[in-house]
Tab-separated table of C-alpha atoms in Angstrom:
chain	number	residue	atom	x	y	z
A	1	ALA	CA	300.385	24.261	109.539
A	2	THR	CA	303.956	23.117	109.600
A	3	GLY	CA	306.741	25.625	110.087
A	4	SER	CA	309.801	26.187	108.035
A	5	THR	CA	313.338	26.396	109.281
A	6	ALA	CA	315.434	29.530	108.918
A	7	THR	CA	318.917	29.070	107.580
A	8	ALA	CA	321.953	31.293	107.711
A	9	ALA	CA	325.672	30.818	107.245
A	10	TYR	CA	328.496	31.657	109.607
A	11	ALA	CA	330.509	34.695	108.574
A	12	PRO	CA	334.145	33.850	109.352
A	13	GLY	CA	336.339	36.347	111.137
A	14	PRO	CA	339.656	37.564	109.755
A	15	THR	CA	342.020	34.772	108.748
A	16	GLY	CA	344.036	33.371	111.619
A	17	THR	CA	341.917	34.736	114.475
A	18	GLY	CA	339.971	31.547	115.104
A	19	THR	CA	336.775	33.552	115.715
A	20	ALA	CA	333.488	33.600	113.872
A	21	SER	CA	330.593	36.022	113.898
A	22	PRO	CA	327.532	34.785	115.752
A	23	HIS	CA	325.077	32.764	113.692
A	24	VAL	CA	322.084	35.088	113.177
A	25	GLN	CA	318.626	34.033	112.006
A	26	THR	CA	315.942	36.539	111.036
A	27	VAL	CA	312.260	36.025	111.792
A	28	SER	CA	309.660	38.247	110.107
A	29	VAL	CA	306.864	39.254	112.476
A	30	GLY	CA	303.613	40.007	110.652
A	31	LYS	CA	305.071	40.203	107.139
A	32	ASP	CA	302.632	37.650	105.725
A	33	GLY	CA	299.660	38.372	107.999
A	34	LEU	CA	299.286	37.279	111.609
A	35	VAL	CA	302.246	34.889	111.465
A	36	PHE	CA	305.900	34.551	112.382
A	37	THR	CA	307.993	33.588	109.325
A	38	PRO	CA	309.469	31.084	109.930
A	39	ASP	CA	307.372	29.893	112.861
A	40	THR	CA	309.763	27.078	113.779
A	41	ILE	CA	313.360	28.085	114.463
A	42	HIS	CA	316.218	25.690	115.236
A	43	ALA	CA	319.128	27.480	116.911
A	44	LYS	CA	322.267	26.481	118.775
A	45	VAL	CA	323.364	27.952	122.090
A	46	GLY	CA	324.982	31.336	121.442
A	47	GLU	CA	323.180	31.964	118.164
A	48	GLU	CA	321.183	35.155	117.743
A	49	ILE	CA	317.626	35.467	116.486
A	50	THR	CA	316.583	38.858	115.136
A	51	PHE	CA	312.887	39.679	114.901
A	52	GLN	CA	311.986	42.102	112.100
A	53	PHE	CA	308.562	43.758	112.492
A	54	PHE	CA	306.006	44.561	109.793
A	55	PRO	CA	302.721	46.584	109.844
A	56	LYS	CA	300.799	47.387	111.748
A	57	ASN	CA	301.813	46.602	115.340
A	58	HIS	CA	303.364	43.431	116.737
A	59	SER	CA	305.371	42.056	119.660
A	60	VAL	CA	307.280	38.918	120.640
A	61	VAL	CA	306.391	37.407	124.022
A	62	GLN	CA	307.574	34.163	125.617
A	63	ALA	CA	304.873	31.878	127.030
A	64	ASP	CA	304.786	28.536	128.793
A	65	PHE	CA	303.531	25.732	126.544
A	66	ASN	CA	300.543	25.069	128.821
A	67	ASN	CA	299.568	28.758	129.060
A	68	PRO	CA	299.630	30.282	125.562
A	69	CYS	CA	298.921	33.996	125.104
A	70	ASN	CA	300.175	34.764	128.623
A	71	PRO	CA	303.771	35.710	129.415
A	72	SER	CA	306.079	33.324	131.219
A	73	GLU	CA	307.784	34.663	134.332
A	74	ASN	CA	310.950	36.617	133.417
A	75	GLY	CA	310.432	35.622	129.785
A	76	ILE	CA	311.254	37.395	126.559
A	77	PHE	CA	309.227	40.505	125.646
A	78	SER	CA	310.161	42.784	122.771
A	79	GLY	CA	307.744	45.569	123.578
A	80	PHE	CA	305.466	46.781	120.776
A	81	PHE	CA	306.688	47.827	117.342
A	82	PRO	CA	304.098	50.054	115.630
A	83	THR	CA	305.153	49.940	111.980
A	84	PRO	CA	303.780	52.022	109.092
A	85	ALA	CA	303.138	50.364	105.727
A	86	PRO	CA	304.896	48.936	103.847
A	87	GLY	CA	307.393	48.157	106.635
A	88	PRO	CA	309.591	46.764	107.980
A	89	SER	CA	310.118	48.718	111.199
A	90	ASN	CA	313.314	50.742	111.486
A	91	LYS	CA	314.051	48.768	114.674
A	92	THR	CA	314.597	45.074	115.361
A	93	PHE	CA	314.610	42.918	118.497
A	94	THR	CA	317.458	40.413	118.909
A	95	ILE	CA	317.807	37.609	121.437
A	96	THR	CA	320.690	35.235	122.099
A	97	VAL	CA	319.799	31.573	122.580
A	98	LYS	CA	320.977	30.577	126.085
A	99	ASP	CA	320.173	26.838	126.012
A	100	ASP	CA	318.506	24.227	123.827
A	101	LYS	CA	315.167	24.183	125.677
A	102	PRO	CA	312.016	25.092	123.713
A	103	ILE	CA	311.020	28.759	123.737
A	104	TRP	CA	307.313	29.219	122.968
A	105	LEU	CA	306.428	32.641	121.531
A	106	TYR	CA	303.340	34.668	120.664
A	107	CYS	CA	302.335	38.163	119.557
A	108	SER	CA	300.398	40.040	122.257
A	109	ALA	CA	298.894	42.735	119.987
A	110	LEU	CA	295.110	42.987	120.328
A	111	LYS	CA	293.900	44.893	117.231
A	112	PRO	CA	291.991	44.296	115.074
A	113	LYS	CA	291.674	41.000	116.999
A	114	PRO	CA	294.008	39.304	119.507
A	115	HIS	CA	296.917	38.087	117.375
A	116	CYS	CA	297.784	35.122	119.621
A	117	ALA	CA	294.194	33.835	119.560
A	118	ALA	CA	294.398	34.102	115.760
A	119	GLY	CA	297.302	31.630	115.899
A	120	MET	CA	300.250	34.064	115.736
A	121	VAL	CA	302.711	31.818	117.583
A	122	ALA	CA	306.179	30.358	117.050
A	123	VAL	CA	308.736	28.123	118.732
A	124	ILE	CA	312.507	28.145	119.026
A	125	ASN	CA	313.981	24.639	119.424
A	126	PRO	CA	310.778	22.576	119.583
A	127	PRO	CA	310.896	19.191	121.329
A	128	LYS	CA	311.993	16.418	118.977
A	129	THR	CA	309.266	14.051	120.208
A	130	GLY	CA	306.100	14.106	122.279
A	131	PRO	CA	302.840	16.027	122.333
A	132	LYS	CA	304.353	19.512	122.753
A	133	THR	CA	304.302	20.584	119.108
A	134	LEU	CA	303.835	23.959	117.469
A	135	ASP	CA	300.502	22.752	116.078
A	136	ALA	CA	299.327	21.824	119.603
A	137	PHE	CA	300.514	25.200	120.970
A	138	ARG	CA	298.727	27.029	118.128
A	139	ALA	CA	295.518	25.028	118.698
A	140	ALA	CA	295.590	25.916	122.414
A	141	ALA	CA	296.254	29.584	121.568
A	142	LYS	CA	293.217	29.623	119.280
A	143	GLN	CA	291.081	28.533	122.252
A	144	THR	CA	291.983	31.741	124.126
A	145	THR	CA	290.123	35.020	123.745
A	146	ASN	CA	292.791	37.532	124.729
A	147	SER	CA	296.542	38.118	125.068
A	148	THR	CA	298.572	39.551	127.914
A	149	SER	CA	301.756	41.630	127.670
A	150	PRO	CA	304.479	41.962	130.311
A	151	ALA	CA	304.992	45.424	131.800
A	152	THR	CA	308.472	46.008	130.359
A	153	PRO	CA	310.678	44.623	127.567
A	154	ASN	CA	313.047	41.831	128.606
A	155	GLY	CA	315.479	39.311	127.213
A	156	GLY	CA	316.927	41.016	124.157
A	157	ASP	CA	318.197	44.151	122.463
A	158	VAL	CA	316.274	46.701	120.415
A	159	GLU	CA	318.437	47.876	117.530
A	160	SER	CA	318.193	50.394	114.693
A	161	PRO	CA	319.954	49.165	111.551
A	162	LYS	CA	322.289	51.702	109.949
A	163	PRO	CA	322.334	52.186	106.159
A	164	SER	CA	325.688	50.369	106.036
A	165	GLY	CA	323.997	47.248	107.359
A	166	SER	CA	325.576	47.422	110.802
A	167	ALA	CA	323.348	47.897	113.841
A	168	THR	CA	323.384	50.192	116.832
A	169	THR	CA	321.850	49.323	120.179
A	170	THR	CA	319.306	51.957	121.188
A	171	SER	CA	318.285	50.620	124.582
A	172	GLU	CA	319.969	49.084	127.553
A	173	PRO	CA	320.544	45.380	126.874
A	174	ALA	CA	318.070	43.203	128.718
A	175	THR	CA	319.241	39.954	130.235
A	176	PHE	CA	317.192	36.801	129.782
A	177	THR	CA	317.106	35.174	133.176
A	178	GLY	CA	313.970	33.023	132.997
A	179	ALA	CA	314.020	29.347	132.197
A	180	ALA	CA	312.517	28.353	128.891
A	181	SER	CA	309.438	26.191	129.194
A	182	SER	CA	309.353	22.797	127.595
């Protein structure tokens, strides 16, 4: 399956300040079944990607291309987001893109079957050419029989949206220090 690309517009700051709000893209996790929507995200350095979780329980974990369904060292991990129907969760997970290298992602939830092995994978900034495609990553993931989760969340912020639409950080910000795999 081919992925779609998320789009969002810059929100300009007050006139004359020369600043702009960060470009934010939202990815739905589990909204349409065991999938990330969109599953292919193109983002510039400094842009934020917010993961919004849907029932029943999902996560976002960074993997190396050649080792799907297993976490990369010091990679992104949202933790688990158990979410009652109809969703979405009252919390989100937001990362900031640090470079333009590919970031391969999967869901490490195991019930009712391992989500990664069911093909629940995504990529941020896929390679423009070569054999490392989302379809190849998904095919390799489907050859696995299990998923592994890191011990602790890393690489982003868990936030609870307020009714006004602003967000409040509810955990200590994690710092993404690992290199993205390509």
